[in-house]
Short mmCIF file of C-alpha atoms in Angstrom, two decimals:
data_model
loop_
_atom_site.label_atom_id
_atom_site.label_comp_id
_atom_site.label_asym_id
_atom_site.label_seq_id
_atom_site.Cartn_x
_atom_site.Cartn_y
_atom_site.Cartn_z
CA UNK G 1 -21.62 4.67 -5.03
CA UNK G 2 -24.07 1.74 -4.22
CA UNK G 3 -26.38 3.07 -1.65
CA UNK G 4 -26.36 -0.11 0.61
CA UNK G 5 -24.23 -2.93 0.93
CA UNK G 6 -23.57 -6.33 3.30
CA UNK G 7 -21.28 -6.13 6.39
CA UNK G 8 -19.93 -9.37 8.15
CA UNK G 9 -17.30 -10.00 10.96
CA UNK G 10 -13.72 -8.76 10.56
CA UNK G 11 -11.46 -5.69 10.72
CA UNK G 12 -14.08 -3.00 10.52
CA UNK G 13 -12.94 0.74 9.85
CA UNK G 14 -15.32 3.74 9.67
CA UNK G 15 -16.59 3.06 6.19
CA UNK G 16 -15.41 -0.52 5.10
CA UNK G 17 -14.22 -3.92 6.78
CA UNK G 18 -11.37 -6.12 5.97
CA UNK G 19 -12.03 -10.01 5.81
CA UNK G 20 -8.77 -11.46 5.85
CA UNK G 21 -9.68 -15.03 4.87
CA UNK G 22 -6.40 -17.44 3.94
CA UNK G 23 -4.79 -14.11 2.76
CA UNK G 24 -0.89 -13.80 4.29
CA UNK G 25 -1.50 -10.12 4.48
CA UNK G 26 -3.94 -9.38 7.09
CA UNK G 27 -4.24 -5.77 8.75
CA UNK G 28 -1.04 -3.72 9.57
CA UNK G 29 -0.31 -0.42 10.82
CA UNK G 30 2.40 -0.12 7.95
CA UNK G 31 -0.28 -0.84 5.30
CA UNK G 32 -2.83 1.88 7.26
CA UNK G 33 0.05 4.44 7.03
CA UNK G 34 0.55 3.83 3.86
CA UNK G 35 -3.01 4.01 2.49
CA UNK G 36 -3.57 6.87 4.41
CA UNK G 37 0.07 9.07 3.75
CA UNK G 38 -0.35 8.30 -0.25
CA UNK G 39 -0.85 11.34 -2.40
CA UNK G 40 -3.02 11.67 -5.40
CA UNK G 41 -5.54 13.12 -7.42
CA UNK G 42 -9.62 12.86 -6.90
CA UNK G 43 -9.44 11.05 -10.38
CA UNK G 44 -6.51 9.36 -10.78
CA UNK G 45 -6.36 5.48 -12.03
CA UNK G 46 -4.23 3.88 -9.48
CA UNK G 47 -2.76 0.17 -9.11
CA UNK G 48 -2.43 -1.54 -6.26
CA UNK G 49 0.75 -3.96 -6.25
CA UNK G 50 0.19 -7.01 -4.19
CA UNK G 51 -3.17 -5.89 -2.82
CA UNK G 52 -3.73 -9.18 0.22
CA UNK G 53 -6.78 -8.22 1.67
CA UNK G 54 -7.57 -4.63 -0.93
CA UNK G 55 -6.93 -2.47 2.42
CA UNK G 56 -5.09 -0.52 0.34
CA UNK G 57 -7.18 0.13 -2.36
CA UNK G 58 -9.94 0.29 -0.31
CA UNK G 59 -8.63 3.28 1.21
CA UNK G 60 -7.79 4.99 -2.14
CA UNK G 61 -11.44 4.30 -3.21
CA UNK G 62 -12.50 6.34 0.24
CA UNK G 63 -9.86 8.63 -0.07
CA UNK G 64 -10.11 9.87 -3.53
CA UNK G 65 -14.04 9.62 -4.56
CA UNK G 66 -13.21 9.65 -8.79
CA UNK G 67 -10.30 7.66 -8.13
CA UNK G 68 -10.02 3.93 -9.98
CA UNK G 69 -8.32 1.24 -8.74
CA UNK G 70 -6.72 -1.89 -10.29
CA UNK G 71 -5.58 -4.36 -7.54
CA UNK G 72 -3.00 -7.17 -8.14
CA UNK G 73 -2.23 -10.23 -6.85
CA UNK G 74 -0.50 -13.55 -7.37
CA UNK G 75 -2.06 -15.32 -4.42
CA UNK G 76 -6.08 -17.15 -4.54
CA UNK G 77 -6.23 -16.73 -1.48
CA UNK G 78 -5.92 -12.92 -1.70
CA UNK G 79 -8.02 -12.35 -4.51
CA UNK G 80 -10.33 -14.15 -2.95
CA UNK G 81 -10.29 -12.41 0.24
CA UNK G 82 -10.03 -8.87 -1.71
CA UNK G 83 -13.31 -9.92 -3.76
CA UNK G 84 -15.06 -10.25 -0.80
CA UNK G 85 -14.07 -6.96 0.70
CA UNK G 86 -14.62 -5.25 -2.50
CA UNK G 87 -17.92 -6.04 -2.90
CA UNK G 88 -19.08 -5.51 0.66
CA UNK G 89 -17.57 -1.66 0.10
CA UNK G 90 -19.53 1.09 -0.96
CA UNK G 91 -16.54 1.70 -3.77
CA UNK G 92 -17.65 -1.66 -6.03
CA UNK G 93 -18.03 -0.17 -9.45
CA UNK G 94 -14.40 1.39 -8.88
CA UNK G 95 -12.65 -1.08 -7.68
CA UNK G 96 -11.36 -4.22 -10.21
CA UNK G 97 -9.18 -7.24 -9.11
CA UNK G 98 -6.68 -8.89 -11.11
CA UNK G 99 -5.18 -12.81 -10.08
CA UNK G 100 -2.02 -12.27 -11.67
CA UNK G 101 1.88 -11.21 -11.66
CA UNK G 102 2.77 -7.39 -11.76
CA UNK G 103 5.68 -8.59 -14.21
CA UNK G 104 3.03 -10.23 -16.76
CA UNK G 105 0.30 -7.49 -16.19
CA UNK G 106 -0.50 -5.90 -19.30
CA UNK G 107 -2.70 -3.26 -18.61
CA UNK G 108 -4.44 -1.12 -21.66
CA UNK G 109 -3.53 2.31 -20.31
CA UNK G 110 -0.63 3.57 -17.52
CA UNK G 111 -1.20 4.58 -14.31
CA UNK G 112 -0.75 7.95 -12.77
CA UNK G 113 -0.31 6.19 -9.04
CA UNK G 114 1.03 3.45 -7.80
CA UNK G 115 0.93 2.03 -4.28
CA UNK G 116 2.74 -1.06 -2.91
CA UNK G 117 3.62 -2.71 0.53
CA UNK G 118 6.13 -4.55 -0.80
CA UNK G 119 7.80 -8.15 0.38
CA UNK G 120 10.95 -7.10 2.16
CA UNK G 121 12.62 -10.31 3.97
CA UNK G 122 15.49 -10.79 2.36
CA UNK G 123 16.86 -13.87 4.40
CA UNK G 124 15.93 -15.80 7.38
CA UNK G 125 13.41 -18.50 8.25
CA UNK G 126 11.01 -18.78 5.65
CA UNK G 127 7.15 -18.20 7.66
CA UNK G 128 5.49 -21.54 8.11
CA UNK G 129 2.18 -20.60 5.74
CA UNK G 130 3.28 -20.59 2.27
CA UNK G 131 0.77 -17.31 1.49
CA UNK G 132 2.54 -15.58 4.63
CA UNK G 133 5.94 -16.52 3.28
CA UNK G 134 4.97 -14.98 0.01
CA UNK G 135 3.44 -11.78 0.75
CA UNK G 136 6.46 -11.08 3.24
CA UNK G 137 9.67 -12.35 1.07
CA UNK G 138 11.22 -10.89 -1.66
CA UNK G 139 11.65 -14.55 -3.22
CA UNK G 140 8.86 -13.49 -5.22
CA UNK G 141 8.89 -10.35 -6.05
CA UNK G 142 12.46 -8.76 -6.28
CA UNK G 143 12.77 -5.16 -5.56
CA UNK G 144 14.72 -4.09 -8.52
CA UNK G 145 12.35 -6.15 -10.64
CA UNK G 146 9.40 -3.85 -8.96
CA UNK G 147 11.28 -0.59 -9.62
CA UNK G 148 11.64 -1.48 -13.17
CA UNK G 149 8.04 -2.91 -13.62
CA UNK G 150 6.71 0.10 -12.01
CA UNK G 151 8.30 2.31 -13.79
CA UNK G 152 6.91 1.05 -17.14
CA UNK G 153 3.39 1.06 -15.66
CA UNK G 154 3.28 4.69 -15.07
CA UNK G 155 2.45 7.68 -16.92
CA UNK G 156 5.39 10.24 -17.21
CA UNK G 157 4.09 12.50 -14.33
CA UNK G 158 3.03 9.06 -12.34
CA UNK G 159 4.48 8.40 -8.61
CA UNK G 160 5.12 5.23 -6.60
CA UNK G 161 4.44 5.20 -3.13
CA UNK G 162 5.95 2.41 -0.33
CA UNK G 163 6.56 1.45 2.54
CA UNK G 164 9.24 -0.62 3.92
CA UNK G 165 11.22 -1.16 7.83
CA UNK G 166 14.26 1.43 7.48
CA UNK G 167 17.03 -0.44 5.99
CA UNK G 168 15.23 -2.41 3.62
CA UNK G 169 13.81 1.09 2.69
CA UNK G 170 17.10 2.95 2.13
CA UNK G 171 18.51 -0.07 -0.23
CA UNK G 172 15.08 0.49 -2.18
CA UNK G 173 15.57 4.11 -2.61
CA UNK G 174 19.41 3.44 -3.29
CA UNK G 175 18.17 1.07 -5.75
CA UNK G 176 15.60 3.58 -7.26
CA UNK G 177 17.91 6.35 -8.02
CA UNK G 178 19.96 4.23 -9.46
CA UNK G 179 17.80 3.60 -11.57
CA UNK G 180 16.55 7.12 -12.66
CA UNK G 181 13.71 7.23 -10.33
CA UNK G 182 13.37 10.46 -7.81
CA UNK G 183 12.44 10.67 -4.52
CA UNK G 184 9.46 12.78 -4.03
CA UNK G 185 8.40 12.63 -0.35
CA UNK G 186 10.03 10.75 2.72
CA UNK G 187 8.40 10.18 5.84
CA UNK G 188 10.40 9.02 8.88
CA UNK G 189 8.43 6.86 11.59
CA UNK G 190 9.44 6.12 15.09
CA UNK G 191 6.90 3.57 17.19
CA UNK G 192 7.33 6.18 19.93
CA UNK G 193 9.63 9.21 20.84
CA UNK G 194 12.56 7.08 22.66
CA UNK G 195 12.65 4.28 19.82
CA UNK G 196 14.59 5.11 16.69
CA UNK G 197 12.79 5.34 13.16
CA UNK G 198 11.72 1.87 11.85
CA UNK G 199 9.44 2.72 8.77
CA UNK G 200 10.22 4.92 5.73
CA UNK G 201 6.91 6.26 3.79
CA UNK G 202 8.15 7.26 0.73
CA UNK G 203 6.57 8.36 -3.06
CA UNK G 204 9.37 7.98 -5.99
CA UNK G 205 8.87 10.34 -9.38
CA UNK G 206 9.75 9.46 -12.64
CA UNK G 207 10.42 13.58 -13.10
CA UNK G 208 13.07 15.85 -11.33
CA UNK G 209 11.37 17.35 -7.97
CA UNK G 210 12.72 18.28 -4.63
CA UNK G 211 12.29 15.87 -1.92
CA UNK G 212 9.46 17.11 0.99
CA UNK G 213 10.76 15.03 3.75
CA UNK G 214 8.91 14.82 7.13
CA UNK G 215 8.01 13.10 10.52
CA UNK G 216 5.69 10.72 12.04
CA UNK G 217 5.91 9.52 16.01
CA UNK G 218 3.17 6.82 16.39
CA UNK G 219 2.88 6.57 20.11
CA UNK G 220 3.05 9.46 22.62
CA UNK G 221 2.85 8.64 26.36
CA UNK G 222 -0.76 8.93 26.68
CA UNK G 223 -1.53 6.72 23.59
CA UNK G 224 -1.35 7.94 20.08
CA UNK G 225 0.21 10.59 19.06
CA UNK G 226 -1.66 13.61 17.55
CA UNK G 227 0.23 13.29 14.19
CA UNK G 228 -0.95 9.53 13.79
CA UNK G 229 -4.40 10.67 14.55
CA UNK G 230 -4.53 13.24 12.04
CA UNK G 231 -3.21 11.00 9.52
CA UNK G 232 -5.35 7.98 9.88
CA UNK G 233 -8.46 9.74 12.05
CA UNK G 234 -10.47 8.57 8.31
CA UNK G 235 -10.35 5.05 9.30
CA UNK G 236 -9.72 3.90 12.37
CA UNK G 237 -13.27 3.51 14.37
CA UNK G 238 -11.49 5.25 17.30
CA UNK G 239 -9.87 7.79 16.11
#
């Protein structure tokens, strides 16, 4: 771990910031959920599909102190963003950066973890930025094409966490099983107790397991819930 290193203006969590640049994928609570509701090991070698910004593989390298992280993306404009943030975090020297498609990656070894917030507009207006557009629609980057991808990258005992709005999320499990995948863990998330669930957390195996399926209410009525605190208390400055 370098012992000092530059900060500059932008998202700033307890020990990193976030520069989003030109990136289409600046800060979101579904990408801090994510990074933070992931499961692995201290010294796992993780990828990060689609990285935008790194957040999430930022918050591996903080999370899991052997961990190493590969980070992927198909946009400049990302990778340059995710450069930036890399080098400005404490987690440098495990932390590498790739400018290309998950579907040409060739990696030399598998991966025991992956994590991905994936593109999930199906249809609809296309966003007016051409890197938004990209890191939100699946015109890129279609699902089954992930599953299958992803599925190739890992080692047998390897696990693929996601997160996607709830019905996008259910046709991407569907779509999983289908295709011999297993689902591992399943979080629920409502914004608040009287809104319904909108986000599905959720790790798929390549092994047989029982599912471990829980909970999360982000807001309570006097701000965040307790739940969302003790999830993401790591990074958020105010937590």
């Amino acid at each position: 771990m370098k012992s000092e290193y530059i900060q500059t203006k932008g998202f700033k969590f307890k020990q990193f910031s976030i520069h989003g640049g030109e990136s289409g994928m600046p800060v979101s609570t579904d990408g801090v959920m994510l990074g933070a509701w992931v499961n692995c090991s201290p010294q796992d070698i993780i990828l990060d599909i689609g990285t935008g910004t790194g957040l999430l593989a930022l918050m591996c390298a903080q999370r899991f102190p052997s961990a190493h992280v590969t980070a992927l993306d198909i946009e400049m404009s990302a990778i340059e963003a995710a450069h930036q943030n890399f080098a400005q975090s404490p987690w440098s020297d495990r932390l590498r950066l790739h400018y290309t498609d998950v579907l040409q990656f060739e990696p030399e070894q598998r991966f025991e973890r992956i994590i991905c917030n994936p593109p999930y507009f199906n249809s609809g207006e296309q966003s007016k930025k051409s890197q938004r557009a990209t890191a939100r629609h699946t015109d890129t980057l279609q699902h089954s094409e992930l599953l299958k991808r992803c599925y190739e990258l890992l080692v047998e005992e390897g696990t693929a966490s996601f997160v996607l709005p709830i019905t996008e999320g259910k046709q991407f499990i569907s779509m999983a099983l289908q295709q011999e995948w297993h689902l591992s863990r399943l979080c629920r998330v409502q914004p608040s107790q009287k809104k319904p669930t909108h986000r599905l957390l959720f790790e798929l195996a390549k092994q047989p397991c029982d599912t471990q399926e829980t909970h999360l209410i982000i807001h309570s009525e006097e701000g965040y819930s307790d739940d969302f605190i003790q999830l993401t208390h790591e990074f958020y400055l105010k937590m």
